[in-house]
Backbone as CSV, one residue per row, in Angstrom:
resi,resn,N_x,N_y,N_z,CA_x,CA_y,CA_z,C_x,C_y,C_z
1,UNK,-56.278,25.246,-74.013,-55.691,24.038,-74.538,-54.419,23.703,-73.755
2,UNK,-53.645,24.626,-73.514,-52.289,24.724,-72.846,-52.662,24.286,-71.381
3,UNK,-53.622,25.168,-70.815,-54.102,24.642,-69.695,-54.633,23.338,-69.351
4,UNK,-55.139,23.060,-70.200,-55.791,21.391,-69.665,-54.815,20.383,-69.707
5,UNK,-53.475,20.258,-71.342,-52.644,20.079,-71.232,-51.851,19.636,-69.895
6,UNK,-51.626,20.748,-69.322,-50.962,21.107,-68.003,-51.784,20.461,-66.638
7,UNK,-52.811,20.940,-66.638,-53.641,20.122,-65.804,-53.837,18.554,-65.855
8,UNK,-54.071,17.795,-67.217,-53.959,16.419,-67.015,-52.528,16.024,-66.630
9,UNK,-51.638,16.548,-67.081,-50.561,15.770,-66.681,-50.336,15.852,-65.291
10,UNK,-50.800,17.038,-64.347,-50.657,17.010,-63.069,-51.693,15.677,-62.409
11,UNK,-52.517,15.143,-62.886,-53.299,14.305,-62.615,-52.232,13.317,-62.860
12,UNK,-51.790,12.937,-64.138,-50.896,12.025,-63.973,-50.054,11.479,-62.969
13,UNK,-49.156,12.590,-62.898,-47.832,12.932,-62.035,-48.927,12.830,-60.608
14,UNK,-49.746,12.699,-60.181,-50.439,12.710,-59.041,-51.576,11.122,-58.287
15,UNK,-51.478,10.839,-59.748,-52.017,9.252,-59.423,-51.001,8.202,-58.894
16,UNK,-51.698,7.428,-57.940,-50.922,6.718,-57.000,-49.752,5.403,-58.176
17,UNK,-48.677,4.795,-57.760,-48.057,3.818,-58.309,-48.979,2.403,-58.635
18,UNK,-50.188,2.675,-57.652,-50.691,1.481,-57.593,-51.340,1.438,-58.345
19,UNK,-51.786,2.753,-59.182,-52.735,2.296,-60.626,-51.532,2.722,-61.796
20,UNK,-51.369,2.249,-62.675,-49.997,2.546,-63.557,-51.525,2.629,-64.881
21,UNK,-52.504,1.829,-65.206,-53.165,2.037,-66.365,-53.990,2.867,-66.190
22,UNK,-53.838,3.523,-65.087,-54.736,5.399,-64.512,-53.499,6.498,-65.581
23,UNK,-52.553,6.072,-64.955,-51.230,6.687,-65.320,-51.073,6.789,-66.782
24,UNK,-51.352,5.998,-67.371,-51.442,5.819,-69.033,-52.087,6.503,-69.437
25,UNK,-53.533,6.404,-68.958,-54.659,6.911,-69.577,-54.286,8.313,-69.426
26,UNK,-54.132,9.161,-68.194,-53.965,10.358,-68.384,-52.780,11.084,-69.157
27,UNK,-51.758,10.025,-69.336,-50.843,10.208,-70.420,-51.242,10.777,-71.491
28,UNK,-52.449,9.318,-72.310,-52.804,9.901,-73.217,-53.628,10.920,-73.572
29,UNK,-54.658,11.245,-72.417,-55.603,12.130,-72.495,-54.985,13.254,-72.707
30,UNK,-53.382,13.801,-72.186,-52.786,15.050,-71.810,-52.151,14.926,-73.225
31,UNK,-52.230,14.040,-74.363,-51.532,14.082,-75.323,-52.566,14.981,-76.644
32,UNK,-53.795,14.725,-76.086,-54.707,14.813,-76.997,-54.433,16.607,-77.404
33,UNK,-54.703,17.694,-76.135,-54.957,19.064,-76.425,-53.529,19.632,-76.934
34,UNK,-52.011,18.424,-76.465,-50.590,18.794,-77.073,-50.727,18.889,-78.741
35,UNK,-51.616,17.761,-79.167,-51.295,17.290,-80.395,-52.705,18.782,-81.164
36,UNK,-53.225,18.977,-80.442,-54.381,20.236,-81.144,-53.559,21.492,-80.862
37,UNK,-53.006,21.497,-79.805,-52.157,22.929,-79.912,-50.968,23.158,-81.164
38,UNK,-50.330,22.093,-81.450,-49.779,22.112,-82.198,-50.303,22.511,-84.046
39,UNK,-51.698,21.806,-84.291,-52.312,22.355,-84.924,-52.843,23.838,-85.303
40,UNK,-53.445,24.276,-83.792,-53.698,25.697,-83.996,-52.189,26.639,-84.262
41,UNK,-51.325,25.899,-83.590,-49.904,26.938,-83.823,-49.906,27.104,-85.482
42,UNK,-50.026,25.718,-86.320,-49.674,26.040,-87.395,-50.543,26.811,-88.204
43,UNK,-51.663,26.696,-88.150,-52.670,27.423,-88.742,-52.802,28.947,-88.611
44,UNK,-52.661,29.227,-87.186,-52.081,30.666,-86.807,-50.578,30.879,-87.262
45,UNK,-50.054,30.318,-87.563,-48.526,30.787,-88.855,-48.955,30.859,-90.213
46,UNK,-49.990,30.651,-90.858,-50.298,30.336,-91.675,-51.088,31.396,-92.030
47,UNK,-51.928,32.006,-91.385,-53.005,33.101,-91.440,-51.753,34.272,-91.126
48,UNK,-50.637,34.470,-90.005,-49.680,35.488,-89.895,-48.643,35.466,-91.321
49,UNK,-48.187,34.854,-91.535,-47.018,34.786,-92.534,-46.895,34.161,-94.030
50,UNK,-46.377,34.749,-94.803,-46.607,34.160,-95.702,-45.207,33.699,-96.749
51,UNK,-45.152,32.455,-97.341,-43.639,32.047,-98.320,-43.967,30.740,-97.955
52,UNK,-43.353,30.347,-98.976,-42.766,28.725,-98.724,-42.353,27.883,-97.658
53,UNK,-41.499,28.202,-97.158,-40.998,28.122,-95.947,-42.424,27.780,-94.787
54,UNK,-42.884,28.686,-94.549,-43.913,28.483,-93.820,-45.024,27.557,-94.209
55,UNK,-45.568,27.893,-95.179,-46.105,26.481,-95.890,-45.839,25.234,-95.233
56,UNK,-44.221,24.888,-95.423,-43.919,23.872,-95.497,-43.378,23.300,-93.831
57,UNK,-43.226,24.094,-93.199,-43.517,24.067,-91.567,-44.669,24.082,-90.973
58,UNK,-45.305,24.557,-91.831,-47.307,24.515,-91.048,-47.406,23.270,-91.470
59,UNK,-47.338,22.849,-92.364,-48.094,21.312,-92.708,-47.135,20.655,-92.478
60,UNK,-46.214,20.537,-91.811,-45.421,19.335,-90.958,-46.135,19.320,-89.575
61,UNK,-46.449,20.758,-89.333,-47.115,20.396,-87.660,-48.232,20.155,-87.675
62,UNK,-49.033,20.515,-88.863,-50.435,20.131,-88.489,-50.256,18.566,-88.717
63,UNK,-49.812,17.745,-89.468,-49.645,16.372,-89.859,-49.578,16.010,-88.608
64,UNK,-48.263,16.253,-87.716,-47.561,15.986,-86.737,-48.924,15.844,-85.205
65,UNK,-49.428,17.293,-85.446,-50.519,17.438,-84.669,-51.619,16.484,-84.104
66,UNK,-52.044,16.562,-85.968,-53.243,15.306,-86.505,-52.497,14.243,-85.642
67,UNK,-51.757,13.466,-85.728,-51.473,12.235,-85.896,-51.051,11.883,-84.318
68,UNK,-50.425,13.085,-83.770,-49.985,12.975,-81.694,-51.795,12.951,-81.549
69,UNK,-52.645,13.612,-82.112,-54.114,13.601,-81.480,-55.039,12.349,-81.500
70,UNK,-54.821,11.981,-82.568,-55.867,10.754,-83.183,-54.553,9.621,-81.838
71,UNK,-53.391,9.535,-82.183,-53.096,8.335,-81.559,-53.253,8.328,-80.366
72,UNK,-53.214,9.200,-79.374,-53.233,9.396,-78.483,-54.634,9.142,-77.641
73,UNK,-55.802,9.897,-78.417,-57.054,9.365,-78.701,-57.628,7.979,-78.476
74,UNK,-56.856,7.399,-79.283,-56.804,5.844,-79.654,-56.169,5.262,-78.472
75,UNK,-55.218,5.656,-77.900,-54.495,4.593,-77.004,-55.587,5.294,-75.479
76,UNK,-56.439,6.450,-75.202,-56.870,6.765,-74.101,-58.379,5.850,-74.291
77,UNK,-58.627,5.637,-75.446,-60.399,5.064,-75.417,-59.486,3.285,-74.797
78,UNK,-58.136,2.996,-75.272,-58.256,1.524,-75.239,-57.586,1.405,-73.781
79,UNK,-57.384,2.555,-73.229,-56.782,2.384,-71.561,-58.033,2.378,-70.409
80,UNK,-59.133,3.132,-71.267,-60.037,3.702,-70.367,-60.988,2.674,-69.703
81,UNK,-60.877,1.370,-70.784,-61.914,0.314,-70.904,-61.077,-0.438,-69.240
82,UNK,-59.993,-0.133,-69.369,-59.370,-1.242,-67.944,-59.194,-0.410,-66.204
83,UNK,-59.478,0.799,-66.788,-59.241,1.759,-65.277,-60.126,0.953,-64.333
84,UNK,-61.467,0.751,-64.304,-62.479,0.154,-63.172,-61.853,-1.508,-62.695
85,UNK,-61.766,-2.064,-63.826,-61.032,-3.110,-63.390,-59.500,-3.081,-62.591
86,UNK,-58.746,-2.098,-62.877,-57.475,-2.004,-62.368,-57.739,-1.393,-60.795
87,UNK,-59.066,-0.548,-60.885,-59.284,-0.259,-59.610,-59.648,-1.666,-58.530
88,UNK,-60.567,-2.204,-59.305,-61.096,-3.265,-57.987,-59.975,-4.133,-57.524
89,UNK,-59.335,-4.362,-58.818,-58.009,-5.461,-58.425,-56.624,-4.747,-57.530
90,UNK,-56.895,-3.207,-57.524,-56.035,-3.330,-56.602,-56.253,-2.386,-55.706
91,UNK,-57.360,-2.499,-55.354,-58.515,-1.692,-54.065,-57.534,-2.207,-52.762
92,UNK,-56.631,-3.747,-52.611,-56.774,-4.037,-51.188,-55.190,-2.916,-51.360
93,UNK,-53.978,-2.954,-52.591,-52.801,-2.167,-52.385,-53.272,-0.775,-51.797
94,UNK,-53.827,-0.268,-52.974,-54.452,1.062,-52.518,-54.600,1.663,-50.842
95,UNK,-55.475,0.625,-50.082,-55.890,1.175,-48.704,-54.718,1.085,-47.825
96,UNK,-53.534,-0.052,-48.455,-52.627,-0.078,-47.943,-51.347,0.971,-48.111
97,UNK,-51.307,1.628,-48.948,-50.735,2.936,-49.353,-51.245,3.897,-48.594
98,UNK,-52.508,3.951,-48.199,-53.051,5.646,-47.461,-52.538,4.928,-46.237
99,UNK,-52.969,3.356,-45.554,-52.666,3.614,-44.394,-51.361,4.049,-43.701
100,UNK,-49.964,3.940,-44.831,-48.689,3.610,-44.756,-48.676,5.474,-44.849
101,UNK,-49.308,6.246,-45.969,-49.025,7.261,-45.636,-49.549,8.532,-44.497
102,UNK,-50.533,7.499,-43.622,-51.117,8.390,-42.841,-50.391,8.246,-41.691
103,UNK,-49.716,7.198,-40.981,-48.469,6.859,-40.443,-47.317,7.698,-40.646
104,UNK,-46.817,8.147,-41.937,-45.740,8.676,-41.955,-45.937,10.735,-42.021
């Protein structure tokens, strides 16, 4: 979970300026396994420890969890619909970026 985490965002941090709704999307995609890790943390406090206290810190993160997952979810299905289009429209920047960096 931690890993993929880690891995989409390097996708992020690795997609060109010229697609920014590439950039989003993997935003949110890298939000999705943050917002489930956070879940399993609490549930694994929950099965380790026991009082009030904990109780009441597990179910703030799982809420917290739930809710970074589903939205995040939500904003990657409504980014995902524009990636192909953001590609064609800016196919001519794009070739102009590799050629600028194959030059330098």
């Amino acid at each position: 979970m931690f890993i993929y985490y880690f891995y989409l965002k390097t996708k992020q941090f690795h997609t060109s300026r010229v697609f920014p709704i590439r950039k989003k999307m993997y935003k949110s995609l890298a939000g999705i396994p943050l917002g489930l890790l956070l879940v399993f943390f609490a549930l694994n406090q929950l099965v380790l420890f026991d009082g009030i206290v904990t109780y009441l810190v597990a179910a703030l993160f799982i809420i917290v969890g739930v809710v970074t997952a589903v939205y995040n979810y939500n904003a990657f299905q409504h980014y995902k619909q524009f990636v192909d289009e953001e590609a064609d429209l800016n196919k001519d920047l794009y070739e102009e970026a590799l050629k600028k960096a194959k030059k330098n």
